mmCIF file of C-alpha atoms in Angstrom:
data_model
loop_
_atom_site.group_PDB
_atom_site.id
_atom_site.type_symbol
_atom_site.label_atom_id
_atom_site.label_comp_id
_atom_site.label_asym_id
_atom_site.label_seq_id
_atom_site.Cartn_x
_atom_site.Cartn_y
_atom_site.Cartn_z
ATOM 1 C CA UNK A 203 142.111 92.451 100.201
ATOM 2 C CA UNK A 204 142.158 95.705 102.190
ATOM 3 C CA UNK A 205 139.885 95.805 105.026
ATOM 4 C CA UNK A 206 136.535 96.786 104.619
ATOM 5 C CA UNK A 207 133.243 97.144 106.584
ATOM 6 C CA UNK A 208 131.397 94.061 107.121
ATOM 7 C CA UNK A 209 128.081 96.295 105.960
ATOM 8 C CA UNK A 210 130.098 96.408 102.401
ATOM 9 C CA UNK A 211 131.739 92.915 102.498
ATOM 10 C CA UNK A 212 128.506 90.660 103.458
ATOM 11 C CA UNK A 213 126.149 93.492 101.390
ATOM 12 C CA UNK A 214 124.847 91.061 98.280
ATOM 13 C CA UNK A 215 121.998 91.407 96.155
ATOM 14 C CA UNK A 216 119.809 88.609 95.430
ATOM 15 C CA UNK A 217 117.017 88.014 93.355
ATOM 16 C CA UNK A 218 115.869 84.841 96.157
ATOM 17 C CA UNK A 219 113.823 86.362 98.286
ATOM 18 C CA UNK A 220 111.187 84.739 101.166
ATOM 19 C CA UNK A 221 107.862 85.320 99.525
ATOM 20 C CA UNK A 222 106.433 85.051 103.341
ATOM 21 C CA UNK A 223 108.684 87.960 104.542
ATOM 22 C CA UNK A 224 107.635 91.018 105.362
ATOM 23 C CA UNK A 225 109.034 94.592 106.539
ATOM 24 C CA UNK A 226 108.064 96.340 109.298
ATOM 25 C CA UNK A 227 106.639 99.642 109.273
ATOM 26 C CA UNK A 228 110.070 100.433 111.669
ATOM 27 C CA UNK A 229 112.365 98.816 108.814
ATOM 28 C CA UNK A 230 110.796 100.617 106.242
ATOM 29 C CA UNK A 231 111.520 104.270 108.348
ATOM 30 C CA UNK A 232 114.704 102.921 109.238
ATOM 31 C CA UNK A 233 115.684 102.759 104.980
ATOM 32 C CA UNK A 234 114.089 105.772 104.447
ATOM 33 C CA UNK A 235 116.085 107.660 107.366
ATOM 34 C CA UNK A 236 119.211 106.177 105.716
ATOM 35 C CA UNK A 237 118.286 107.364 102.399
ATOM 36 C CA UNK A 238 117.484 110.991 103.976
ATOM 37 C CA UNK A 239 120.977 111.705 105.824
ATOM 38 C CA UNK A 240 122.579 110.854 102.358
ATOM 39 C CA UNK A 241 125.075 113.738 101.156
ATOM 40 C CA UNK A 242 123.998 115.889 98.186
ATOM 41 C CA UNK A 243 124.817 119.227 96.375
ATOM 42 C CA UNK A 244 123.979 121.781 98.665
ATOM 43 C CA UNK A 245 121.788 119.731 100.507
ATOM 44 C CA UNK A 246 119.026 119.724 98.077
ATOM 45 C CA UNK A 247 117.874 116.397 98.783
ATOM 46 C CA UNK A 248 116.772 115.752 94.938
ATOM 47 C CA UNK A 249 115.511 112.352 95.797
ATOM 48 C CA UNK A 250 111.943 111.087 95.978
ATOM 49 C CA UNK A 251 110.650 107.059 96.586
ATOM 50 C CA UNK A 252 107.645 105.557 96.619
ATOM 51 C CA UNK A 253 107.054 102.847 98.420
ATOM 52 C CA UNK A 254 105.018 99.652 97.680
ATOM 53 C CA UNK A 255 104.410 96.513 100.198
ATOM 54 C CA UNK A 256 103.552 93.293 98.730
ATOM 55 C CA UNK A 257 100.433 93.100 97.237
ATOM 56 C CA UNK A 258 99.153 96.827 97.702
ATOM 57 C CA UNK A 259 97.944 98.907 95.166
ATOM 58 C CA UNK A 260 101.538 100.451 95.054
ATOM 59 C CA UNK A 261 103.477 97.373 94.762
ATOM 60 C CA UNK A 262 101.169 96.590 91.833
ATOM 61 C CA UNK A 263 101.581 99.396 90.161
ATOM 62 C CA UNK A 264 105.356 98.871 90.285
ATOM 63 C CA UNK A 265 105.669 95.955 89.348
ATOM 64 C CA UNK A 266 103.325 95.958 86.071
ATOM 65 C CA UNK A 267 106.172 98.407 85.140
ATOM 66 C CA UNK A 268 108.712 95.694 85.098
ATOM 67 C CA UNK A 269 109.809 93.338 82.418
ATOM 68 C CA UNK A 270 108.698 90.040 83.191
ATOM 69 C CA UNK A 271 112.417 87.952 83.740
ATOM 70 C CA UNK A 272 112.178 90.551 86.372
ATOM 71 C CA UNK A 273 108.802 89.816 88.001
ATOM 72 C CA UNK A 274 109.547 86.378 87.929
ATOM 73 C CA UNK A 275 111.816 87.147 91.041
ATOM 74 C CA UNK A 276 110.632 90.415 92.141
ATOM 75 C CA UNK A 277 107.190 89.550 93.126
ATOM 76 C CA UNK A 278 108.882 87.938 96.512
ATOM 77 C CA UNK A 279 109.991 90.649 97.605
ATOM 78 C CA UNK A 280 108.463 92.238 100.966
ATOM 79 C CA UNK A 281 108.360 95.818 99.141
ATOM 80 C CA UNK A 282 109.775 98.164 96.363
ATOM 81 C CA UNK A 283 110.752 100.944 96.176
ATOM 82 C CA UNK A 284 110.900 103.674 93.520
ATOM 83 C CA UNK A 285 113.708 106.285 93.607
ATOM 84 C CA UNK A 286 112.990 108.860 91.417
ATOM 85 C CA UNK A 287 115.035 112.475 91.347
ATOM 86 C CA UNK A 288 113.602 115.867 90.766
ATOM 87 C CA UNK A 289 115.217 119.187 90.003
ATOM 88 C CA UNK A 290 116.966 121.239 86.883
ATOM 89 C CA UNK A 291 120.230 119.459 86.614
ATOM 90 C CA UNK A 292 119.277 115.806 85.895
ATOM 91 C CA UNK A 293 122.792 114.143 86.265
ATOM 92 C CA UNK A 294 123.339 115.960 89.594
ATOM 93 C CA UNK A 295 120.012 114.434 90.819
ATOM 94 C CA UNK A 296 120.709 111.525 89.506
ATOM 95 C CA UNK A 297 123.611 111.172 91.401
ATOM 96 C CA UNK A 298 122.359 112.205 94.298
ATOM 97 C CA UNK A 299 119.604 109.728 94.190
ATOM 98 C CA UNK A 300 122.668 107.274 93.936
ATOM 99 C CA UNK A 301 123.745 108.067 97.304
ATOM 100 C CA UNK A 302 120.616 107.905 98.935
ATOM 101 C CA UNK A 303 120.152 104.458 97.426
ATOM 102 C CA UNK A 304 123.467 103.327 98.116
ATOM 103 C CA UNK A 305 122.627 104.243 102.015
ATOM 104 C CA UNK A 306 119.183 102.967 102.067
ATOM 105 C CA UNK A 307 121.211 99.760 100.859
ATOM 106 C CA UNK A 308 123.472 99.761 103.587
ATOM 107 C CA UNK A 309 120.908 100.646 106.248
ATOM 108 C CA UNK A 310 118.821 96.988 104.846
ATOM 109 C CA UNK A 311 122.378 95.573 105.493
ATOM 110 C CA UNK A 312 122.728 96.429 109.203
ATOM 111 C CA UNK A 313 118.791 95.296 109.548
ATOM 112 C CA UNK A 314 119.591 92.022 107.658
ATOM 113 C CA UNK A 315 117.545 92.509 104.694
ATOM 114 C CA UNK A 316 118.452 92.403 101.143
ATOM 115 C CA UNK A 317 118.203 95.114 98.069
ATOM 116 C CA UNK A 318 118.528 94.059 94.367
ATOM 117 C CA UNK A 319 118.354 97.344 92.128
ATOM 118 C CA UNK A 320 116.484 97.412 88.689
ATOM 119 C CA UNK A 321 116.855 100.063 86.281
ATOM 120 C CA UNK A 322 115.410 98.190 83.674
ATOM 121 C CA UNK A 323 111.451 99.408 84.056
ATOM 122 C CA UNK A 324 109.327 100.924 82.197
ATOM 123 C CA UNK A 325 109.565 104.837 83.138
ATOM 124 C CA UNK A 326 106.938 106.396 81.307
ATOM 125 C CA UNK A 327 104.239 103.537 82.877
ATOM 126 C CA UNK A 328 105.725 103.748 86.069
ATOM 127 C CA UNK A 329 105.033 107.590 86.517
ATOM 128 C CA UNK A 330 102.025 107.332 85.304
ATOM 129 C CA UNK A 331 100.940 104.714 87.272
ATOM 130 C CA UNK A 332 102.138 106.515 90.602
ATOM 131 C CA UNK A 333 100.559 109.330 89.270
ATOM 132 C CA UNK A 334 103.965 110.987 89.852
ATOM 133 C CA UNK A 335 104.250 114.888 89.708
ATOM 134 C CA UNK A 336 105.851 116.579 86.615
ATOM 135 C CA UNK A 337 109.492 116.875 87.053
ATOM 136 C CA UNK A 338 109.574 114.070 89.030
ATOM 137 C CA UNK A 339 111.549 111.120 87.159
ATOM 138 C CA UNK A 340 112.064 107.504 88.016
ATOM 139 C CA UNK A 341 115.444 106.111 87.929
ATOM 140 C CA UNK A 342 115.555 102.917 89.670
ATOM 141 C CA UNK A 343 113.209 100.310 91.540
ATOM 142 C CA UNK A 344 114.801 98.422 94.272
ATOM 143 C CA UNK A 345 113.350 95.008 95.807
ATOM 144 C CA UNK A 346 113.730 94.731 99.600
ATOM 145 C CA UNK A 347 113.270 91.477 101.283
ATOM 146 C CA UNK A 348 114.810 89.019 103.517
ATOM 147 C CA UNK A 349 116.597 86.224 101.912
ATOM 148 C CA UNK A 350 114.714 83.251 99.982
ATOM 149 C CA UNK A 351 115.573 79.761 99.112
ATOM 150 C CA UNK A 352 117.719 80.091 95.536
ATOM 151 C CA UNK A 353 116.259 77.192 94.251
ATOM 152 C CA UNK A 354 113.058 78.073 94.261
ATOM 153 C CA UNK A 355 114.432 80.648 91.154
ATOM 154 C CA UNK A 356 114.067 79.226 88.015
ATOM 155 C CA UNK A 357 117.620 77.169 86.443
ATOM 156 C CA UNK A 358 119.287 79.959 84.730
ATOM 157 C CA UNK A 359 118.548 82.208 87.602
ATOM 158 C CA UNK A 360 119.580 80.199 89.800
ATOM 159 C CA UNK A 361 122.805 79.473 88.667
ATOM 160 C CA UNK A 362 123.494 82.847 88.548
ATOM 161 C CA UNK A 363 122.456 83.316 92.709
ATOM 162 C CA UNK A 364 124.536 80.524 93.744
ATOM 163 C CA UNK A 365 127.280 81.279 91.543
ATOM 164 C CA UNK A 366 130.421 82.655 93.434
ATOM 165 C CA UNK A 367 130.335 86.739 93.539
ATOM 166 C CA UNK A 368 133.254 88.287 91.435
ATOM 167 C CA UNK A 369 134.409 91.970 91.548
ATOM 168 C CA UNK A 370 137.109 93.496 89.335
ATOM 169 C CA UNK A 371 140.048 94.265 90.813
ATOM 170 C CA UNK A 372 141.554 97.459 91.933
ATOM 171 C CA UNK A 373 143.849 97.856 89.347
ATOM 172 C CA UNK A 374 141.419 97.680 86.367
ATOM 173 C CA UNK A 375 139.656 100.202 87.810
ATOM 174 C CA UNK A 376 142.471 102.812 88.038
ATOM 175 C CA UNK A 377 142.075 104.731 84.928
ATOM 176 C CA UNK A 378 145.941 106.621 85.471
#
């Protein structure tokens, strides 16, 4: 394996997370920050997040917008957060929002938290429930936490978070 940044290597996303864990007001700026310095066309920054801590009015809101194999996990986590993009060209955004998640995931790395991503949510709810602004479109909800006890999950789940991780390898993901 070529080398690679312990930040990438050690990154994981689990759905176990300590329901008795909580993130700091610092943390949270510290993801946001991350997500902020993230590269995008012409700087334009397309991204947007809302952010909900366990058990406020936010984090409620998110999470009624989830399917329920996900809030079986998901309610554990210290907060959510909602990226959502804005702006005319919606796969541009969209791709930008990708960066700034992808670095909001590596800044919970180098804090030692975790981020499990969810795109399966209910979009249409979720705006509404946030009360979002037109134009503004959810994309993904991610779950940030420190790390739980697996077993705790129920059996299928838990299979699956103590399973060993697997990756493709380089070659199958060479298209030429």
């Amino acid at each position: 394996m070529a080398d690679l940044t312990p930040l990438l290597a050690f990154r994981w996303s689990p759905r176990a997370f300590d329901p008795r864990a909580e993130l700091t007001p610092d943390e949270a700026a510290s993801l946001l920050e991350a997500a902020r310095w993230a590269p995008s066309e012409e700087n334009g920054q397309p991204w947007r997040f809302a952010l909900g801590h366990r058990d406020d009015e936010n984090w409620k809101r998110i999470m009624v917008s989830l399917p329920d194999d996900d809030q079986c996990w998901a309610r554990h986590a210290a907060t959510l957060v909602v990226g959502a993009y804005t702006g005319g060209d919606a796969e541009r955004a969209a791709y930008d929002l990708g960066q700034a998640m992808a670095h909001l995931t590596l800044q919970a790395t180098a804090l030692g938290l975790h981020v499990r991503q969810l795109t399966r949510f209910d979009q249409v709810s979720l705006a509404t429930e946030l009360n979002l602004p037109v134009g503004v479109r959810p994309l993904v909800v991610a779950a940030v936490g420190r790390l739980g006890d697996p077993f705790a999950l129920p059996a299928d789940l838990r299979a699956r978070e103590t399973g060993l991780r697997h990756r493709r390898p380089v070659t199958d993901l060479l298209l030429c």
